[in-house]
XYZ file of C-alpha atoms in Angstrom:
683
model
C -27.290 -24.314 -23.052
C -26.589 -21.275 -24.868
C -29.330 -19.584 -27.404
C -27.833 -17.823 -30.609
C -30.549 -14.257 -31.629
C -31.608 -16.495 -34.482
C -32.282 -19.100 -31.749
C -30.067 -21.671 -32.799
C -29.666 -23.683 -29.478
C -25.627 -24.433 -29.189
C -23.454 -26.625 -26.057
C -21.879 -23.969 -24.506
C -19.070 -24.909 -22.143
C -19.884 -24.360 -18.189
C -16.602 -23.341 -17.721
C -15.897 -20.915 -21.097
C -20.322 -19.597 -19.707
C -19.741 -18.756 -16.471
C -15.935 -16.654 -16.837
C -18.856 -14.828 -19.686
C -21.271 -14.455 -16.736
C -18.581 -13.395 -14.632
C -17.072 -10.396 -16.945
C -21.142 -9.017 -16.871
C -21.756 -9.172 -13.313
C -18.415 -8.457 -12.187
C -18.580 -10.661 -8.767
C -16.112 -10.676 -5.960
C -15.605 -14.614 -6.322
C -16.289 -16.920 -8.995
C -16.341 -20.700 -7.437
C -15.376 -23.947 -9.253
C -16.910 -26.790 -8.410
C -14.424 -29.866 -9.214
C -13.810 -33.677 -7.354
C -9.461 -32.401 -6.598
C -11.136 -30.627 -4.339
C -8.754 -27.932 -5.710
C -6.060 -27.133 -6.815
C -3.003 -30.624 -6.500
C 0.155 -30.096 -6.189
C 2.006 -33.175 -6.327
C 5.068 -32.929 -5.634
C 4.582 -31.855 -1.887
C 1.466 -33.613 -2.108
C -1.580 -31.209 -0.771
C -4.315 -29.515 -2.433
C -2.967 -25.749 -2.587
C -4.006 -23.351 -0.377
C -4.611 -19.774 -1.891
C -2.496 -18.284 -5.410
C -0.901 -15.069 -5.836
C -1.097 -14.823 -9.765
C 1.215 -10.508 -9.779
C 3.633 -12.770 -7.456
C 3.126 -16.532 -9.291
C 1.803 -16.496 -12.228
C 4.995 -16.439 -14.677
C 7.021 -18.784 -12.289
C 4.253 -21.648 -12.846
C 4.228 -21.519 -15.792
C 7.711 -21.529 -16.610
C 7.737 -25.817 -16.758
C 10.234 -25.561 -13.508
C 7.499 -26.652 -11.589
C 6.383 -30.699 -11.982
C 3.053 -30.405 -10.741
C 2.108 -27.200 -13.687
C 0.976 -29.642 -16.712
C -1.372 -30.442 -18.939
C -4.751 -29.445 -17.397
C -3.823 -27.625 -14.312
C -1.818 -24.840 -16.267
C -4.680 -24.479 -19.067
C -6.939 -23.624 -16.273
C -4.424 -21.615 -14.058
C -3.326 -19.749 -18.273
C -7.720 -18.787 -18.319
C -8.207 -17.495 -14.022
C -5.513 -15.760 -14.538
C -7.435 -14.050 -17.782
C -10.459 -13.838 -16.059
C -9.551 -12.202 -13.537
C -7.703 -9.634 -15.486
C -11.303 -8.805 -16.292
C -12.398 -8.196 -12.788
C -11.661 -5.893 -10.336
C -9.007 -6.831 -8.174
C -11.045 -8.222 -4.721
C -12.378 -10.735 -7.303
C -11.476 -14.075 -6.470
C -11.473 -17.639 -7.839
C -11.948 -20.544 -5.568
C -11.871 -24.523 -7.065
C -13.303 -26.745 -3.734
C -15.141 -30.414 -3.848
C -19.154 -29.685 -4.568
C -19.301 -31.650 -0.848
C -17.820 -27.922 0.186
C -19.850 -24.894 -1.598
C -22.452 -24.533 1.559
C -18.987 -24.363 3.556
C -18.076 -22.242 1.171
C -21.117 -19.671 0.527
C -22.469 -19.639 3.825
C -19.959 -19.805 6.340
C -16.311 -18.244 7.031
C -14.594 -21.283 6.894
C -13.572 -22.180 3.608
C -11.416 -25.177 1.318
C -9.933 -26.056 -1.394
C -7.680 -23.470 -3.195
C -8.364 -19.076 -3.551
C -6.739 -17.625 -6.878
C -6.789 -14.444 -7.199
C -4.782 -11.601 -8.091
C -2.998 -10.507 -5.018
C -0.537 -7.280 -5.178
C 3.115 -7.804 -6.912
C 5.170 -7.925 -2.766
C 8.465 -5.699 -3.922
C 11.079 -6.120 -1.676
C 13.768 -3.190 -0.357
C 17.115 -3.970 1.620
C 17.945 -0.305 1.650
C 16.808 3.328 3.188
C 17.862 5.337 0.146
C 16.065 2.547 -2.475
C 12.119 3.119 -0.815
C 11.290 6.328 -4.361
C 9.648 7.847 -1.394
C 10.505 7.936 2.013
C 7.732 10.431 2.955
C 5.304 7.919 2.097
C 7.202 4.864 3.899
C 6.651 7.224 7.104
C 2.803 8.036 6.756
C 2.183 3.854 6.560
C 4.310 3.545 8.886
C 2.704 5.820 11.352
C -0.930 5.074 9.848
C -2.995 3.708 13.201
C -0.301 4.908 15.845
C -2.527 7.581 17.990
C 0.855 8.247 21.435
C 1.351 11.522 20.884
C 4.235 10.907 20.223
C 4.406 8.735 17.530
C 5.574 10.849 14.538
C 8.637 11.602 16.398
C 8.950 8.050 17.001
C 8.952 6.690 13.115
C 11.847 9.526 12.561
C 14.253 8.192 14.771
C 12.852 4.585 14.078
C 14.247 5.175 9.689
C 17.280 6.711 11.172
C 18.418 3.775 12.734
C 16.847 1.389 10.263
C 20.149 3.399 7.788
C 22.792 2.488 10.445
C 20.589 -1.367 9.809
C 20.340 -4.711 8.691
C 16.592 -4.664 7.338
C 14.449 -6.135 4.275
C 11.061 -4.579 4.064
C 8.406 -6.275 1.837
C 5.792 -4.068 0.433
C 3.788 -2.922 -2.698
C 3.882 -0.493 -4.678
C 0.843 2.443 -2.514
C 2.574 1.202 0.855
C -1.584 -0.232 1.589
C 0.882 -3.150 3.404
C 4.850 -3.106 4.507
C 6.539 -5.337 6.104
C 9.585 -4.834 7.620
C 11.452 -7.871 9.032
C 15.180 -8.078 10.678
C 17.279 -10.074 11.041
C 18.004 -12.904 14.025
C 20.225 -11.492 17.214
C 23.573 -11.887 18.336
C 22.594 -12.340 21.624
C 19.134 -13.189 21.381
C 17.032 -16.510 19.514
C 18.074 -16.785 16.368
C 14.995 -16.645 14.675
C 14.104 -13.125 12.012
C 12.057 -11.410 13.416
C 8.377 -9.415 12.437
C 9.826 -5.723 13.145
C 6.736 -4.053 12.439
C 3.251 -4.897 9.432
C 1.366 -2.764 9.163
C -2.198 -3.249 6.276
C -4.517 -0.824 5.083
C -8.458 -1.824 4.573
C -7.312 -2.380 0.922
C -4.802 -4.685 1.731
C -7.806 -6.805 3.584
C -9.678 -6.787 1.090
C -7.043 -7.504 -1.761
C -5.395 -10.520 0.035
C -2.336 -8.750 0.062
C -2.443 -9.054 3.492
C -1.743 -12.898 3.085
C 0.886 -12.027 -0.995
C 3.019 -10.575 1.978
C 3.340 -13.406 4.925
C 3.274 -15.714 2.568
C 6.517 -13.996 0.730
C 7.924 -13.348 4.355
C 7.365 -17.412 4.814
C 8.794 -17.890 1.726
C 12.709 -15.189 2.594
C 12.218 -16.177 5.612
C 12.565 -20.492 7.181
C 12.286 -19.287 10.468
C 10.705 -16.023 11.907
C 9.513 -14.828 15.421
C 6.749 -11.921 16.488
C 4.717 -10.495 19.403
C 1.072 -9.163 19.273
C -1.119 -7.919 21.582
C -3.394 -11.037 22.848
C -7.236 -8.216 22.273
C -5.782 -7.478 18.961
C -8.839 -7.939 16.430
C -6.744 -9.389 14.275
C -5.780 -12.061 16.412
C -7.191 -15.439 14.750
C -5.287 -14.731 11.749
C -1.665 -14.499 13.442
C -3.216 -18.093 14.908
C -3.152 -19.080 11.241
C 0.762 -17.696 10.173
C 2.685 -19.401 12.723
C 3.334 -22.784 13.720
C 3.171 -21.810 17.782
C 1.754 -18.634 20.651
C 2.472 -18.363 23.856
C 0.551 -15.671 25.406
C 2.555 -13.571 28.338
C 0.732 -10.797 30.250
C -1.989 -9.694 27.894
C 1.716 -10.200 24.419
C 1.062 -12.760 22.537
C 4.849 -14.933 21.612
C 4.182 -16.386 17.947
C 7.247 -18.831 15.578
C 6.709 -20.805 12.609
C 9.965 -22.908 11.189
C 11.034 -24.328 14.791
C 11.592 -27.588 14.620
C 13.982 -28.775 17.913
C 12.416 -28.973 21.121
C 15.042 -27.522 23.009
C 14.611 -23.832 20.214
C 11.501 -24.063 21.249
C 11.958 -24.437 25.334
C 14.704 -21.398 24.940
C 12.244 -18.895 23.294
C 9.892 -19.345 25.840
C 12.566 -19.127 28.230
C 13.125 -15.980 26.909
C 9.949 -14.161 26.361
C 8.046 -15.633 29.577
C 11.963 -14.080 31.418
C 11.959 -10.380 29.199
C 7.791 -10.195 27.920
C 8.157 -8.489 23.926
C 11.460 -7.024 25.318
C 12.824 -10.002 24.030
C 13.358 -8.860 20.363
C 15.227 -5.555 22.150
C 15.378 -1.791 21.261
C 15.236 -3.138 17.673
C 11.556 -3.243 17.073
C 8.907 -0.249 16.395
C 6.170 -1.930 18.128
C 7.934 -0.998 21.630
C 8.761 1.905 20.726
C 5.481 2.807 20.841
C 4.697 1.682 22.893
C 6.887 2.920 25.686
C 5.986 7.420 23.952
C 2.551 5.316 24.440
C 2.516 5.005 27.840
C 5.104 8.650 28.227
C 1.955 10.351 26.465
C -0.118 8.523 28.985
C 1.817 9.908 31.791
C 2.089 13.309 30.769
C -1.011 14.076 30.131
C -2.366 11.371 33.002
C -3.861 8.310 31.150
C -6.144 10.848 28.802
C -4.018 9.910 25.618
C -3.119 6.865 24.610
C -1.966 4.645 21.743
C -5.645 2.885 19.665
C -3.560 -0.618 19.336
C 0.521 -1.808 19.596
C 0.158 -3.780 16.759
C -0.537 -2.387 13.892
C -3.227 -4.087 11.395
C -4.830 -1.945 10.086
C -6.619 1.495 8.870
C -8.160 3.356 11.669
C -11.148 4.044 9.417
C -11.951 0.567 9.758
C -12.829 -1.576 12.004
C -10.705 -4.695 10.359
C -12.905 -7.614 11.351
C -15.463 -7.892 8.977
C -12.468 -7.847 6.252
C -10.877 -10.340 7.226
C -14.223 -12.273 7.415
C -15.515 -11.690 3.420
C -12.266 -12.081 1.764
C -10.750 -14.578 3.236
C -13.186 -16.937 3.464
C -11.343 -19.529 5.547
C -11.783 -17.445 9.370
C -12.549 -19.071 11.375
C -13.581 -17.162 15.542
C -11.404 -20.289 16.735
C -7.707 -19.704 17.450
C -6.329 -23.334 16.366
C -5.054 -23.688 12.082
C -7.383 -22.649 9.619
C -4.855 -22.201 6.716
C -6.918 -23.219 3.423
C -6.484 -26.598 2.603
C -8.289 -29.910 1.808
C -9.577 -31.842 4.768
C -8.330 -35.633 5.108
C -8.319 -38.344 7.918
C -5.773 -39.187 9.778
C -3.948 -41.352 8.687
C -0.261 -43.460 9.097
C 0.129 -44.091 5.877
C 3.440 -42.275 4.825
C 2.032 -42.941 1.349
C -1.522 -42.313 1.025
C -2.941 -41.900 -2.244
C -3.428 -38.730 -4.602
C -7.086 -41.011 -5.241
C -8.672 -37.333 -7.195
C -7.281 -34.993 -5.994
C -4.338 -35.543 -8.640
C -6.868 -34.060 -11.524
C -5.052 -31.441 -12.833
C -6.267 -32.615 -16.237
C -9.055 -34.062 -19.130
C -8.021 -33.995 -22.182
C -7.115 -37.571 -24.488
C -4.120 -38.072 -23.974
C -3.475 -40.631 -27.418
C -1.258 -43.674 -26.604
C 0.444 -46.343 -28.134
C 1.278 -50.325 -27.164
C 4.023 -51.772 -28.532
C 4.117 -55.260 -27.682
C -0.042 -55.801 -28.014
C -0.098 -60.220 -28.824
C 0.810 -60.851 -24.689
C -1.461 -61.044 -22.001
C -1.109 -58.303 -20.469
C -1.397 -56.230 -23.696
C -4.681 -57.406 -24.032
C -5.442 -56.552 -20.274
C -3.567 -53.002 -20.567
C -6.329 -52.890 -23.752
C -8.909 -53.596 -21.303
C -8.620 -51.177 -18.843
C -7.885 -48.134 -21.351
C -11.732 -49.153 -23.418
C -13.080 -47.381 -20.603
C -11.093 -44.788 -18.981
C -12.447 -41.730 -20.215
C -9.228 -39.715 -20.918
C -7.501 -42.254 -22.208
C -7.559 -42.463 -26.128
C -5.331 -45.571 -28.530
C -4.153 -44.465 -32.056
C -1.719 -47.164 -32.152
C -1.016 -50.589 -31.222
C 2.029 -52.963 -32.372
C 2.332 -56.727 -32.730
C 4.400 -57.742 -35.721
C 2.468 -61.343 -35.756
C -0.214 -59.337 -35.756
C -0.956 -56.841 -38.563
C -3.872 -56.211 -40.069
C -5.799 -57.999 -38.392
C -8.801 -55.734 -36.524
C -7.779 -55.241 -32.414
C -10.261 -56.582 -30.687
C -11.565 -55.281 -26.803
C -11.213 -51.760 -28.908
C -14.526 -49.696 -28.841
C -13.781 -45.960 -29.221
C -12.612 -46.629 -32.324
C -12.129 -48.607 -35.604
C -7.652 -49.493 -34.527
C -6.019 -52.316 -37.004
C -2.528 -53.884 -35.626
C 0.189 -51.783 -37.043
C 3.707 -53.822 -36.982
C 5.829 -49.947 -35.869
C 9.638 -49.726 -36.582
C 12.110 -48.125 -35.388
C 12.753 -45.004 -37.468
C 7.924 -45.199 -36.884
C 8.023 -44.858 -33.967
C 11.272 -42.084 -33.810
C 9.057 -40.185 -37.033
C 5.673 -40.101 -34.821
C 7.726 -38.302 -31.684
C 9.883 -35.861 -33.575
C 5.960 -35.256 -34.827
C 4.101 -35.193 -31.008
C 1.775 -38.125 -32.565
C 1.376 -39.781 -29.123
C 1.198 -38.757 -25.486
C 1.626 -42.192 -23.813
C 4.227 -44.531 -24.911
C 4.103 -48.424 -23.957
C 6.135 -51.265 -24.182
C 4.561 -54.632 -23.717
C 7.831 -56.199 -24.629
C 9.272 -59.121 -24.051
C 12.652 -58.223 -21.223
C 15.533 -57.007 -23.368
C 14.049 -56.334 -26.359
C 12.086 -52.474 -25.265
C 16.127 -50.031 -25.282
C 15.298 -48.963 -29.543
C 12.688 -48.514 -29.481
C 12.925 -46.434 -26.152
C 16.156 -44.828 -28.156
C 13.742 -44.407 -30.904
C 11.279 -41.930 -28.640
C 14.741 -40.343 -26.570
C 16.923 -39.656 -30.034
C 13.828 -37.203 -30.751
C 14.214 -34.858 -27.053
C 10.758 -34.984 -26.433
C 9.189 -35.502 -22.878
C 6.293 -37.678 -23.530
C 5.192 -40.414 -20.982
C 6.944 -43.834 -21.225
C 6.096 -47.222 -19.302
C 8.182 -49.685 -19.632
C 6.365 -52.905 -18.976
C 9.721 -55.739 -19.446
C 12.792 -55.615 -16.110
C 14.810 -53.978 -19.265
C 14.366 -49.799 -17.079
C 13.730 -51.437 -13.650
C 18.082 -50.823 -12.503
C 18.871 -48.054 -14.392
C 18.297 -44.449 -11.239
C 16.919 -42.309 -14.280
C 14.101 -44.364 -14.506
C 11.214 -43.627 -12.050
C 10.087 -47.527 -10.303
C 6.619 -47.137 -10.735
C 5.446 -49.248 -7.593
C 2.215 -46.256 -5.949
C 2.354 -47.826 -2.267
C 5.306 -47.857 -2.342
C 7.027 -45.311 -3.892
C 6.775 -41.537 -3.133
C 3.868 -41.361 -5.141
C 4.915 -37.495 -6.034
C 8.207 -38.809 -7.992
C 6.259 -41.156 -10.448
C 3.566 -37.628 -11.247
C 7.006 -35.765 -12.492
C 7.877 -38.410 -14.007
C 8.384 -39.110 -17.422
C 10.289 -42.900 -17.080
C 8.329 -45.438 -15.054
C 9.497 -48.311 -15.365
C 6.435 -50.751 -13.990
C 6.903 -53.749 -11.580
C 7.185 -56.817 -12.230
C 4.051 -59.547 -10.930
C 5.890 -61.121 -8.253
C 7.870 -58.671 -7.169
C 4.119 -56.033 -6.844
C 3.322 -58.955 -4.643
C 5.724 -59.445 -2.911
C 7.028 -56.066 -1.644
C 3.840 -55.496 -1.049
C 3.879 -58.725 1.608
C 7.844 -57.741 3.477
C 7.759 -53.347 3.329
C 5.629 -52.692 6.379
C 8.327 -55.697 8.309
C 11.444 -54.904 6.435
C 12.713 -51.977 10.538
C 11.857 -55.569 11.585
C 14.063 -58.449 10.357
C 16.861 -59.763 11.177
C 17.995 -62.288 8.443
C 16.571 -62.994 4.718
C 13.500 -63.546 3.971
C 12.734 -66.006 1.877
C 9.672 -66.259 -0.601
C 7.699 -69.071 -1.876
C 5.329 -67.551 -5.398
C 3.481 -69.342 -7.829
C 1.941 -68.309 -10.551
C -0.654 -69.154 -12.863
C 0.215 -69.961 -16.430
C -0.505 -66.724 -18.319
C 2.537 -65.499 -16.351
C 5.012 -67.891 -18.897
C 3.187 -65.241 -22.097
C 1.630 -66.176 -24.640
C 5.070 -68.611 -26.432
C 5.281 -71.812 -26.237
C 7.491 -73.956 -23.440
C 6.821 -75.949 -20.839
C 5.436 -73.806 -18.733
C 2.422 -72.693 -19.857
C 1.470 -76.263 -21.511
C -1.177 -77.037 -19.679
C -1.888 -81.122 -19.894
C 2.634 -80.896 -18.218
C 0.779 -78.352 -15.586
C -2.210 -80.962 -15.010
C -1.693 -82.736 -12.031
C 1.877 -80.526 -11.318
C 3.167 -77.501 -10.290
C 7.002 -76.736 -11.474
C 9.892 -74.512 -10.081
C 12.160 -72.671 -11.866
C 14.196 -69.823 -12.094
C 15.565 -71.460 -7.706
C 18.011 -69.025 -8.039
C 19.329 -65.521 -8.759
C 15.674 -64.675 -10.513
C 14.805 -61.962 -11.688
C 12.564 -60.301 -9.771
C 14.258 -61.555 -6.414
C 16.948 -59.447 -7.732
C 14.306 -55.979 -8.006
C 12.808 -56.773 -4.779
C 16.831 -57.450 -3.613
C 16.401 -53.584 -5.145
C 14.234 -51.748 -3.674
C 13.268 -52.945 -0.375
C 17.238 -53.333 -0.003
C 16.782 -56.214 2.091
C 18.262 -59.689 0.766
C 15.701 -61.624 0.121
C 15.070 -64.761 -1.076
C 12.619 -65.908 -3.552
C 11.420 -68.746 -5.375
C 9.069 -69.429 -8.724
C 7.068 -71.815 -9.762
C 4.719 -71.835 -12.006
C 1.011 -74.278 -11.603
C -2.245 -74.938 -13.971
C -4.727 -72.509 -13.066
C -5.214 -69.388 -15.411
C -4.113 -66.066 -13.540
C -2.777 -64.908 -9.969
C -0.040 -65.609 -7.866
C 0.157 -66.478 -4.341
C 3.157 -65.471 -2.371
C 3.813 -67.374 0.707
C 6.693 -65.812 2.602
C 8.595 -67.005 5.808
C 9.780 -63.265 8.107
C 12.690 -63.540 10.737
C 11.912 -60.823 13.066
C 14.879 -59.312 15.258
C 12.040 -59.208 18.192
C 9.301 -61.435 20.046
C 5.790 -60.396 18.288
C 2.233 -61.965 18.146
C 0.157 -61.811 14.969
C -1.956 -58.969 16.483
C 0.366 -56.909 16.303
C 1.359 -57.398 13.101
C -1.576 -57.617 11.394
C -1.717 -54.507 12.287
C 1.040 -53.352 10.979
C 0.252 -53.848 8.196
C -3.542 -51.863 8.011
C -2.102 -48.714 9.485
C 0.771 -49.455 6.414
C -1.868 -49.541 3.844
C -4.514 -47.315 5.481
C -7.204 -45.656 2.910
C -5.758 -47.688 -0.096
C -8.000 -49.062 -2.600
C -5.407 -51.836 -4.275
C -4.383 -53.462 -1.233
C -6.916 -55.454 1.028
C -5.531 -56.792 4.453
C -6.707 -59.954 6.085
C -6.760 -62.255 9.381
C -7.651 -66.314 6.484
C -5.270 -67.111 4.749
C -5.786 -65.123 1.095
C -6.453 -67.388 -1.703
C -5.644 -66.983 -5.866
C -9.200 -68.051 -6.550
C -11.016 -65.047 -4.352
C -8.450 -62.461 -6.525
C -7.364 -63.482 -9.605
C -9.669 -61.207 -12.068
C -9.631 -58.355 -9.361
C -7.273 -55.595 -9.785
C -5.361 -55.388 -6.327
C -3.590 -57.195 -3.683
C -4.544 -59.580 -0.749
C -1.719 -59.616 1.958
C -2.657 -62.527 5.442
C -2.020 -65.105 7.179
C 0.442 -63.604 9.266
C 1.171 -67.230 12.055
C 3.948 -65.968 13.903
C 6.122 -69.113 15.120
C 5.751 -70.468 18.358
C 9.528 -69.007 19.269
C 8.138 -65.657 18.298
C 10.847 -64.836 15.883
C 9.495 -65.917 12.842
C 6.345 -65.290 10.774
C 4.714 -66.137 7.649
C 2.817 -64.356 5.413
C 0.636 -64.020 2.698
C -0.027 -62.348 -0.669
C -1.876 -62.474 -3.176
C -1.734 -60.155 -6.774
C -3.846 -61.157 -10.259
C -0.184 -61.418 -12.320
C -2.359 -59.819 -15.482
C -3.574 -56.780 -13.572
C -2.526 -55.620 -10.024
C 0.992 -57.160 -11.150
C 1.182 -55.979 -14.541
C -2.166 -53.671 -17.312
C -3.544 -51.950 -13.660
C -0.142 -50.706 -11.984
C 0.179 -49.550 -15.727
C -2.796 -48.183 -15.640
C -2.630 -46.149 -12.066
C 1.119 -44.910 -13.477
C -0.085 -43.265 -16.333
C -3.197 -41.500 -14.196
C -0.062 -40.008 -11.889
C 2.273 -39.364 -14.287
C -0.984 -37.107 -16.858
C -2.495 -35.991 -14.011
C -5.646 -38.125 -13.984
C -7.597 -38.700 -11.226
C -5.502 -42.085 -9.001
C -7.987 -45.203 -9.871
C -9.017 -43.364 -12.800
C -10.152 -46.158 -15.698
C -9.639 -49.309 -12.319
C -12.403 -51.071 -11.467
C -13.528 -50.449 -7.737
C -15.861 -49.691 -5.720
C -17.342 -48.220 -2.932
C -13.402 -47.058 -0.990
C -12.059 -47.923 1.526
C -9.627 -47.153 4.848
C -8.148 -49.311 6.709
C -5.498 -51.225 4.205
C -9.346 -52.647 3.522
C -9.155 -53.749 -0.557
C -12.500 -52.738 -2.154
C -12.275 -53.875 -6.452
């Protein structure tokens, strides 16, 4: 709240108020609390550790990063505008509320640290340096050996004949020189020298320099004295290390075990001389030893690997300017902590919540059961603004079940949709039409060249490679998060894929799915398959071969699957009994553990020991998988899966895909109980 000079009370945006306070107070840090825990990079599926705006802002805002959209772009713009008005040492931390105490009162941190940083220049020739004398002074900085100046003079001369890359800011507060791999040594680039002043630590130029090095050199090695006061910072930047005789060899980007062994053998044999005669630190160390011999040990180099000015102790500055600093020698990167999981595609959850701007939605084909189920979900979603609902049969009638605004059913034509798309009136188009009908509406939107999100609930685009198949538990979530055209999976197909996928590496032949659906799956148009009298005490098989979902499941799993669908007398819910031939003998426990591991952390998938029932899953938003009965021969297992065909089989999955693609929390608007893990469903 705010009060004007006249005494009027105003509602003020909290972020705007915090920004105005920061301008007045000029703080060292501004902390924003966010349920997402930081700025989330959906492409890499991780919270971003740090952003240096001077170096990265333009590339982040140019539209080439799929994860920088909606609220993320707006927030970065706000952060940049604010930090331009604050001292360069100021920063912004975006963290989860649970991490506030850690952020304020300890040396560790989580979430995303945003700072202006310093723009890093890259120079590859001595003649390209604007001030050679400043370069030499920078290289001598903090070197107290008797022959340091002469050693640096000779080193600079040698660089005129050698390939190198120098990274530095305009004022040379930070300087790194990287040399390419030697022909007869380890095939890693070598950090020959790194010198950082007090100002470089305070403005986080140190991290900015190393981030640039890492981007330009995917494999790097360097050495540091074991007693270096900044040793933990180097551990933070490395993937691995090895200590020998007071020296520590660091490296990153080495993936081959043979390459690591070779590196260790070379270092154990030669120590810092692994770099040969091209390393400035090695030259300075030798100069210091010579000086010690000449002066009887009275004058020696203070620290062979220079990382700070001699006029201050860098350790305290590191702790105050890098909130993730820890006294333990371990991985210290600012990160979003998650429990270890065996799920290769874990949920994004609230980490995906980068957008809070309401999205305008148009629903084309809203007469059916799925359309109504989706309307109910949109009604409780805090960021969904349903604007248009189109149905030829219901045009002119008032929409029921939506309380955010009064909406009358439209009968939108293709031209209407085209005009709306041209004016950018809609953010999300949902096609809830029968198979084979959506294309003219999709074409009308595509013709405008817009990038608004389209989700098709029919089968029309499930086999189109230019569309993203939207089954978040099995499809890389980052692909869905960056998609503009999403084909929503079929109800039968969703349950079948989730029921088979963990065993695909262990199948010997074609799995067979015996599926039974409630009659809501047959739609609202009258037919024998949704005639209650016809279904009474009855079960009706149909499309006994070549059902569209058979093709869909086989395509997505890359394994031929047989599917036999049936319709029964209940209204909603599907049960699959799936027979899966095994390529090796397995026990029921083995298989159940396999499923629990694969769906670890998935709130919409529940793994149980018993056979799941339609009665228990009907009206809920997830899938139950169980049974896991292995044939006495040990080479065939029967797995059962149940799903609500209107919810996780259609509307809920549609909303899950919308959330991912629009930058909302993945399960926003989906009624969940307390989150579970280990494959435990909680809807």
